[in-house]
Coordinates of C-alpha atoms in Angstrom, one line a residue:
X1 CA 0.0 0.0 0.0
X2 CA 1.2 3.5 -0.8
X3 CA 2.4 5.9 1.9
X4 CA -0.3 8.5 2.7
X5 CA 2.3 11.2 2.2
X6 CA 2.0 10.6 -1.5
X7 CA -1.4 12.4 -1.1
X8 CA -0.6 14.8 1.7
X9 CA 2.6 16.2 0.1
X10 CA 0.5 17.5 -2.8
X11 CA -1.6 19.7 -0.6
X12 CA -0.7 23.3 -0.3
X13 CA -3.2 24.8 2.1
X14 CA -3.5 28.5 3.2
X15 CA -1.6 29.0 6.4
X16 CA -3.2 31.0 9.2
X17 CA -2.2 32.4 12.6
X18 CA -4.6 31.3 15.4
X19 CA -4.6 33.4 18.6
X20 CA -6.0 32.6 22.0
X21 CA -6.4 34.6 25.1
X22 CA -7.6 33.8 28.6
X23 CA -7.5 36.8 31.0
X24 CA -4.0 38.4 30.6
X25 CA -2.5 35.2 29.0
X26 CA -2.3 35.2 25.3
X27 CA -0.7 33.0 22.7
X28 CA -0.7 32.4 18.9
X29 CA 0.7 30.0 16.4
X30 CA 1.0 29.3 12.7
X31 CA -1.5 26.6 11.6
X32 CA -1.7 24.6 8.4
X33 CA -4.7 22.4 9.4
X34 CA -7.8 24.6 9.1
X35 CA -10.9 24.7 7.0
X36 CA -14.5 25.8 6.7
X37 CA -16.5 22.7 7.5
X38 CA -20.1 23.8 7.2
X39 CA -22.1 26.2 5.0
X40 CA -25.3 26.5 7.0
X41 CA -24.5 27.4 9.7
X42 CA -21.0 28.6 8.8
X43 CA -18.5 26.7 10.8
X44 CA -14.7 26.6 10.7
X45 CA -12.3 24.0 12.3
X46 CA -8.7 24.7 13.3
X47 CA -6.4 22.1 14.6
X48 CA -3.8 22.9 17.3
X49 CA -0.9 20.7 18.2
X50 CA -1.1 19.5 21.8
X51 CA 2.6 20.4 22.4
X52 CA 2.0 24.1 21.5
X53 CA 1.7 26.9 24.1
X54 CA -1.3 28.1 22.1
X55 CA -3.1 24.9 22.6
X56 CA -2.7 25.1 26.4
X57 CA -4.2 28.6 26.3
X58 CA -6.9 27.7 23.7
X59 CA -8.3 24.8 25.7
X60 CA -9.6 27.3 28.2
X61 CA -10.6 30.1 25.8
X62 CA -14.2 30.9 24.8
X63 CA -13.1 32.4 21.5
X64 CA -10.2 32.1 19.1
X65 CA -9.1 34.5 16.3
X66 CA -8.1 33.1 12.9
X67 CA -5.9 35.3 10.7
X68 CA -4.9 35.0 7.0
X69 CA -1.5 36.4 6.0
X70 CA -0.3 37.4 2.6
X71 CA 3.0 36.1 1.2
X72 CA 4.5 39.5 2.0
X73 CA 3.8 38.9 5.7
X74 CA 6.4 36.0 5.9
X75 CA 8.1 37.6 8.9
X76 CA 4.8 37.5 10.9
X77 CA 4.4 33.9 9.9
X78 CA 8.0 33.1 11.0
X79 CA 7.4 34.7 14.3
X80 CA 4.2 32.8 15.1
X81 CA 5.5 29.6 13.5
X82 CA 9.1 29.6 14.6
X83 CA 8.9 30.9 18.1
X84 CA 7.2 29.5 21.1
X85 CA 5.1 31.4 23.6
X86 CA 6.8 29.3 26.3
X87 CA 9.9 31.6 25.8
X88 CA 8.9 34.6 23.7
X89 CA 6.1 37.2 23.8
X90 CA 5.1 37.1 20.2
X91 CA 2.8 40.0 20.6
X92 CA 5.4 42.5 21.9
X93 CA 6.2 43.9 18.4
X94 CA 3.0 43.1 16.6
X95 CA 0.1 45.5 16.5
X96 CA -3.0 43.8 17.9
X97 CA -6.3 44.7 19.6
X98 CA -9.0 42.9 21.5
X99 CA -11.9 41.5 19.6
X100 CA -15.1 39.7 20.6
X101 CA -14.9 37.8 23.8
X102 CA -11.4 39.2 24.5
X103 CA -9.9 37.5 21.5
X104 CA -6.5 38.8 20.3
X105 CA -6.8 40.2 16.7
X106 CA -3.7 40.9 14.7
X107 CA -4.2 44.4 13.2
X108 CA -2.1 43.8 10.1
X109 CA -3.7 40.5 9.0
X110 CA -5.0 40.3 5.5
X111 CA -8.3 39.0 6.8
X112 CA -9.5 37.6 10.1
X113 CA -12.4 36.3 12.1
X114 CA -13.1 35.6 15.8
X115 CA -15.0 32.4 16.4
X116 CA -16.8 31.2 19.5
X117 CA -15.5 27.7 20.4
X118 CA -18.4 25.3 20.1
X119 CA -16.5 22.0 20.5
X120 CA -13.1 20.5 21.0
X121 CA -12.3 17.3 19.2
X122 CA -9.3 15.1 19.9
X123 CA -7.7 14.1 16.6
X124 CA -4.5 12.4 17.9
X125 CA -1.5 14.8 18.3
X126 CA -3.8 17.8 17.4
X127 CA -7.1 19.0 18.9
X128 CA -9.7 20.5 16.6
X129 CA -11.6 23.6 17.7
X130 CA -15.0 24.0 16.0
X131 CA -15.6 27.7 15.6
X132 CA -18.8 29.8 15.1
X133 CA -17.6 33.0 13.4
X134 CA -19.0 36.0 15.2
X135 CA -16.8 38.9 14.1
X136 CA -14.5 39.4 11.1
X137 CA -12.6 41.9 9.0
X138 CA -10.4 42.4 6.0
X139 CA -7.4 44.7 5.6
X140 CA -5.0 43.7 2.9
X141 CA -5.1 42.3 -0.6
X142 CA -2.6 40.0 -2.2
X143 CA -1.8 36.3 -2.6
X144 CA -2.2 34.4 0.6
X145 CA 0.7 32.6 2.4
X146 CA 0.5 28.9 1.7
X147 CA 2.2 25.9 3.2
X148 CA 4.8 25.9 0.3
X149 CA 5.7 29.5 1.2
X150 CA 6.3 28.5 4.9
X151 CA 8.4 25.3 4.6
X152 CA 11.6 27.0 5.7
X153 CA 10.1 28.0 9.1
X154 CA 11.4 25.7 11.8
X155 CA 8.6 25.1 14.3
X156 CA 8.9 26.6 17.8
X157 CA 8.0 23.1 19.1
X158 CA 8.8 19.8 17.4
X159 CA 5.7 18.0 16.0
X160 CA 6.2 15.0 18.3

């Protein structure tokens, strides 16, 4: 039987930054596993690695913010994908504001939404957060950052 990577390596999904906040604690990470999963009602699923600081904050959050970046925003992607909130305040040099439910919204994202967490689903080494979009915005045009654009970013935490 063929290796599943024969299929998976052909995918080139949009990358997004997911942020979570609970009280004064905030975190964010670069995510490649995310998709709209329902039309009526609109629902979106993001998958966070259990080893990430963002997951540890998100598991207690009522809302998450999901941000799309353009290819020109590689440095922001590298910050949220290549650093860990265990050691670095990723928000120190990035303009952000509070959104619905206290969510952290990156002010320079190409597009974003805040979603209320409806469910958490254990998927193995990642947990899926089913989101109900409640607030959104768009700020910047241009081709979106995709997985192929972000391959050189070494993750802040190893996958296993």
